[in-house]
Each structure stands twice: as C-alpha cells, then as structure tokens.
Coordinates of C-alpha atoms in Angstrom, one line a residue:
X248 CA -188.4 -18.3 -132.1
X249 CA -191.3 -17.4 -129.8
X250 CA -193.9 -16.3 -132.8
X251 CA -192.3 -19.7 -134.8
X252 CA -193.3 -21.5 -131.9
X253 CA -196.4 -19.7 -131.6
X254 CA -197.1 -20.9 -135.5
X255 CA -196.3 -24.5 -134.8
X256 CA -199.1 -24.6 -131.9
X257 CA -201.5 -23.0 -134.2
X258 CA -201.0 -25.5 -136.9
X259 CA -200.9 -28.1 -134.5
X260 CA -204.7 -27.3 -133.1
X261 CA -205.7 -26.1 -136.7
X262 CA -206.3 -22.5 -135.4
X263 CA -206.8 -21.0 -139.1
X264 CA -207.8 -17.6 -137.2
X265 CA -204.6 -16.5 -135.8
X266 CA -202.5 -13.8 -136.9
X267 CA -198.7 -13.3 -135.6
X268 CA -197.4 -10.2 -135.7
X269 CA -194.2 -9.0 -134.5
X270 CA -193.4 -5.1 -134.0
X271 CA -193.1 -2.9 -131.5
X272 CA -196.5 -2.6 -129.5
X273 CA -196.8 0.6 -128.8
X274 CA -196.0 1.7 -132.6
X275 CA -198.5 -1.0 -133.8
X276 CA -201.5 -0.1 -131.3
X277 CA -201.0 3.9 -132.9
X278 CA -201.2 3.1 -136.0
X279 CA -203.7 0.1 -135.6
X280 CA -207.5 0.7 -136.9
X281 CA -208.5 -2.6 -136.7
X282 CA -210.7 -3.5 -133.4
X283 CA -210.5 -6.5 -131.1
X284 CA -212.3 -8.6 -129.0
X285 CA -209.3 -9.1 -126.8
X286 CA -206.0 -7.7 -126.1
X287 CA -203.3 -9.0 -124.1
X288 CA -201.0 -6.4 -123.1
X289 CA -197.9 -8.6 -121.3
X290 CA -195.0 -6.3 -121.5
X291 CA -191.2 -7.1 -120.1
X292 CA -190.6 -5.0 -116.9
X293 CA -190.5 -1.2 -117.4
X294 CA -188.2 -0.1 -115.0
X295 CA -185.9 -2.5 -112.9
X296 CA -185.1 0.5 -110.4
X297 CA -187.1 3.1 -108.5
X298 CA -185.0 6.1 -110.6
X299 CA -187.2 5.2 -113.6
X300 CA -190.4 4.9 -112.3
X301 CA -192.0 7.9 -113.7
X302 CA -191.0 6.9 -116.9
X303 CA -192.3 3.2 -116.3
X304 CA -196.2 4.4 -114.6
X305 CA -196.1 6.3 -118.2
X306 CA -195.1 3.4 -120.3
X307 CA -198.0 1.1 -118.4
X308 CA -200.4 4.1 -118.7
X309 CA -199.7 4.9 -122.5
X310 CA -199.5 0.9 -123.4
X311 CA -203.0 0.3 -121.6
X312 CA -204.8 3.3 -123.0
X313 CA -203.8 2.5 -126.3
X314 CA -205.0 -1.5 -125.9
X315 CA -208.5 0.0 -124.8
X316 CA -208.8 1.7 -128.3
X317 CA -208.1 -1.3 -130.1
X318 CA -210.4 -3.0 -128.3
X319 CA -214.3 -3.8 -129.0
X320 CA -217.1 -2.1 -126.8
X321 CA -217.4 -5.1 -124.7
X322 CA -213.8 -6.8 -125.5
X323 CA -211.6 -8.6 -122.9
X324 CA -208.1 -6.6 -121.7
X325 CA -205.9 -8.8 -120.1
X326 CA -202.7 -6.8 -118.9
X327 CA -199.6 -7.3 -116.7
X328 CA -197.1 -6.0 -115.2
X329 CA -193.6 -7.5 -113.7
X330 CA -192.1 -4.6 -112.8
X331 CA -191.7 -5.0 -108.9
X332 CA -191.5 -1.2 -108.1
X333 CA -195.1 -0.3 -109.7
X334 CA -197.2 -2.0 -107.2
X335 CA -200.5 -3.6 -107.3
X336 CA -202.7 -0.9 -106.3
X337 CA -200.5 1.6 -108.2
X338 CA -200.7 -0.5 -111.8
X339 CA -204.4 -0.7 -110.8
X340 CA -204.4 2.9 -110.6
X341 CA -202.7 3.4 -113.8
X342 CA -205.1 1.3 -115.6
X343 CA -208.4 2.7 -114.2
X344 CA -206.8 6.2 -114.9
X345 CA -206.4 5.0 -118.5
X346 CA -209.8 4.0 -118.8
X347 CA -210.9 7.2 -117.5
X348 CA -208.9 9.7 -120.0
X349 CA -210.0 7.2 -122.7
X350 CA -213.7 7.6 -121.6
X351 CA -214.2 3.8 -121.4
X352 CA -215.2 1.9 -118.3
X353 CA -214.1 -1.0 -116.7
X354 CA -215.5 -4.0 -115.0
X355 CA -212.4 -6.1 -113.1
X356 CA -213.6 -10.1 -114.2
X357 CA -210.0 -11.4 -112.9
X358 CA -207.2 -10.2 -110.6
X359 CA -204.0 -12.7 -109.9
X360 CA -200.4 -12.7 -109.0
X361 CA -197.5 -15.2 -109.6
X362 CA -197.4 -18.4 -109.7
X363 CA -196.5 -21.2 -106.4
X364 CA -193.6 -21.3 -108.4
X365 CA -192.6 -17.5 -107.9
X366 CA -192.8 -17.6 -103.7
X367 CA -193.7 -14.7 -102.6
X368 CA -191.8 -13.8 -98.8
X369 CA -192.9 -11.2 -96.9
X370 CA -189.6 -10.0 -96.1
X371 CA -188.7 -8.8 -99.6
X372 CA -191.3 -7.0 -101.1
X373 CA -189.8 -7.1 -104.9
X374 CA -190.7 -11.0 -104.5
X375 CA -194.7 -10.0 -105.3
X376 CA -193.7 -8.5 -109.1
X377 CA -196.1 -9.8 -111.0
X378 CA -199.4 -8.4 -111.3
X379 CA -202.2 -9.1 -113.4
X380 CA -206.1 -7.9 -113.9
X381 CA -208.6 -8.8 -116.8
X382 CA -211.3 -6.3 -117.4
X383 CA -214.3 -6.0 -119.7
X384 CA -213.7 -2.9 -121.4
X385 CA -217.5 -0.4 -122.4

C-alpha cells in the first residue's frame, strides 16, 4: 500500500521521473549498476535489544557502504537510523567508517533527530532513537 500510495502522489504532482521499486535493499543496492544522485537509506530498526547489536552496527555499516556506490560523485545520502541502542555518535561512526573502506569522502550538509512529536526525556535514553545525517558523498 505504501509504494500504491507513493504512485498516487506522483500522478497527482505529475512527477513522470519517478520510479518505485520494491525489493529487498540490500539485494537491490548489490546487484544495482545504475548511479544516483540521491539515496535515501531509511531502514526499520536493526536490532530492538543490546544482544544484537553487533549484528545491527553491521547491517547500518553494509546498508550505507552499499548506498555510497550507487551514488554519483557529488550525490546526496540521506540515511537513518531508529534503532535506539546504536547511538548517535556510534551511527556516525559507522557511516564515516563506510565512507572510509569505500574510499569516498563525506561532507555532513544536515544532522537532525525526532520530531516535537517524539519527546525526548532525559531520563530514558531509548527516547532519542532516531537519528538522521545527510552528506554529500566525493
């Protein structure tokens, strides 16, 4: 329903330059050789508890190195995370690390967290879970 719904907003503002596709990412970024100008990587949560958080810093890591190769020297990569036990400065880490093995370089345009409408309280850390950076990737 999601892409459908996607389709019905393209019609609507006659975007004629929009492709939907639905399959899994990482399969599709592999086997991808078409470049883009932008990639949004926006993946559900990788691990809801701390016993899978190796497994999640190599999902983010593996998800964001293969966005950078489908991406344009000089394209946009926008990419999240909402998993609340990779923190900020970790998913940070796992990005720039990504960048690094893949030999491209990064300049940070945007960093931002949740919405007013996701409070964050100071007294329960998983309450600031959603992280997000946009980079220009050379």
């Amino acid at each position: 329903t999601a892409i459908q719904s996607a389709r019905n907003n393209a019609d609507y503002n006659r975007f004629s330059n929009v492709e939907f596709i639905e399959q899994d990412c990482f399969e599709f970024l592999k086997k991808n050789s078409e470049k883009y100008d932008i990639v949004v990587s926006d993946p559900p949560a990788f691990t809801k508890s701390k016993k899978n958080i190796p497994e999640a810093i190599g999902a983010y890591y593996q998800i964001n190195k293969l966005a950078m190769r489908n991406l344009i020297k000089g394209g946009i990569l926008l990419t999240s995370s909402c998993s609340h036990h990779i923190f900020e400065d970790k998913f940070y880490d796992i990005i720039q690390r990504a960048a690094h093995t893949s030999k491209r370089n990064l300049r940070l345009i945007y960093r931002g967290l949740q919405s007013p409408d996701h409070p964050i309280l100071d007294a329960l850390p998983e309450t600031k879970y959603l992280k997000f950076f946009g980079f220009i990737v050379d």
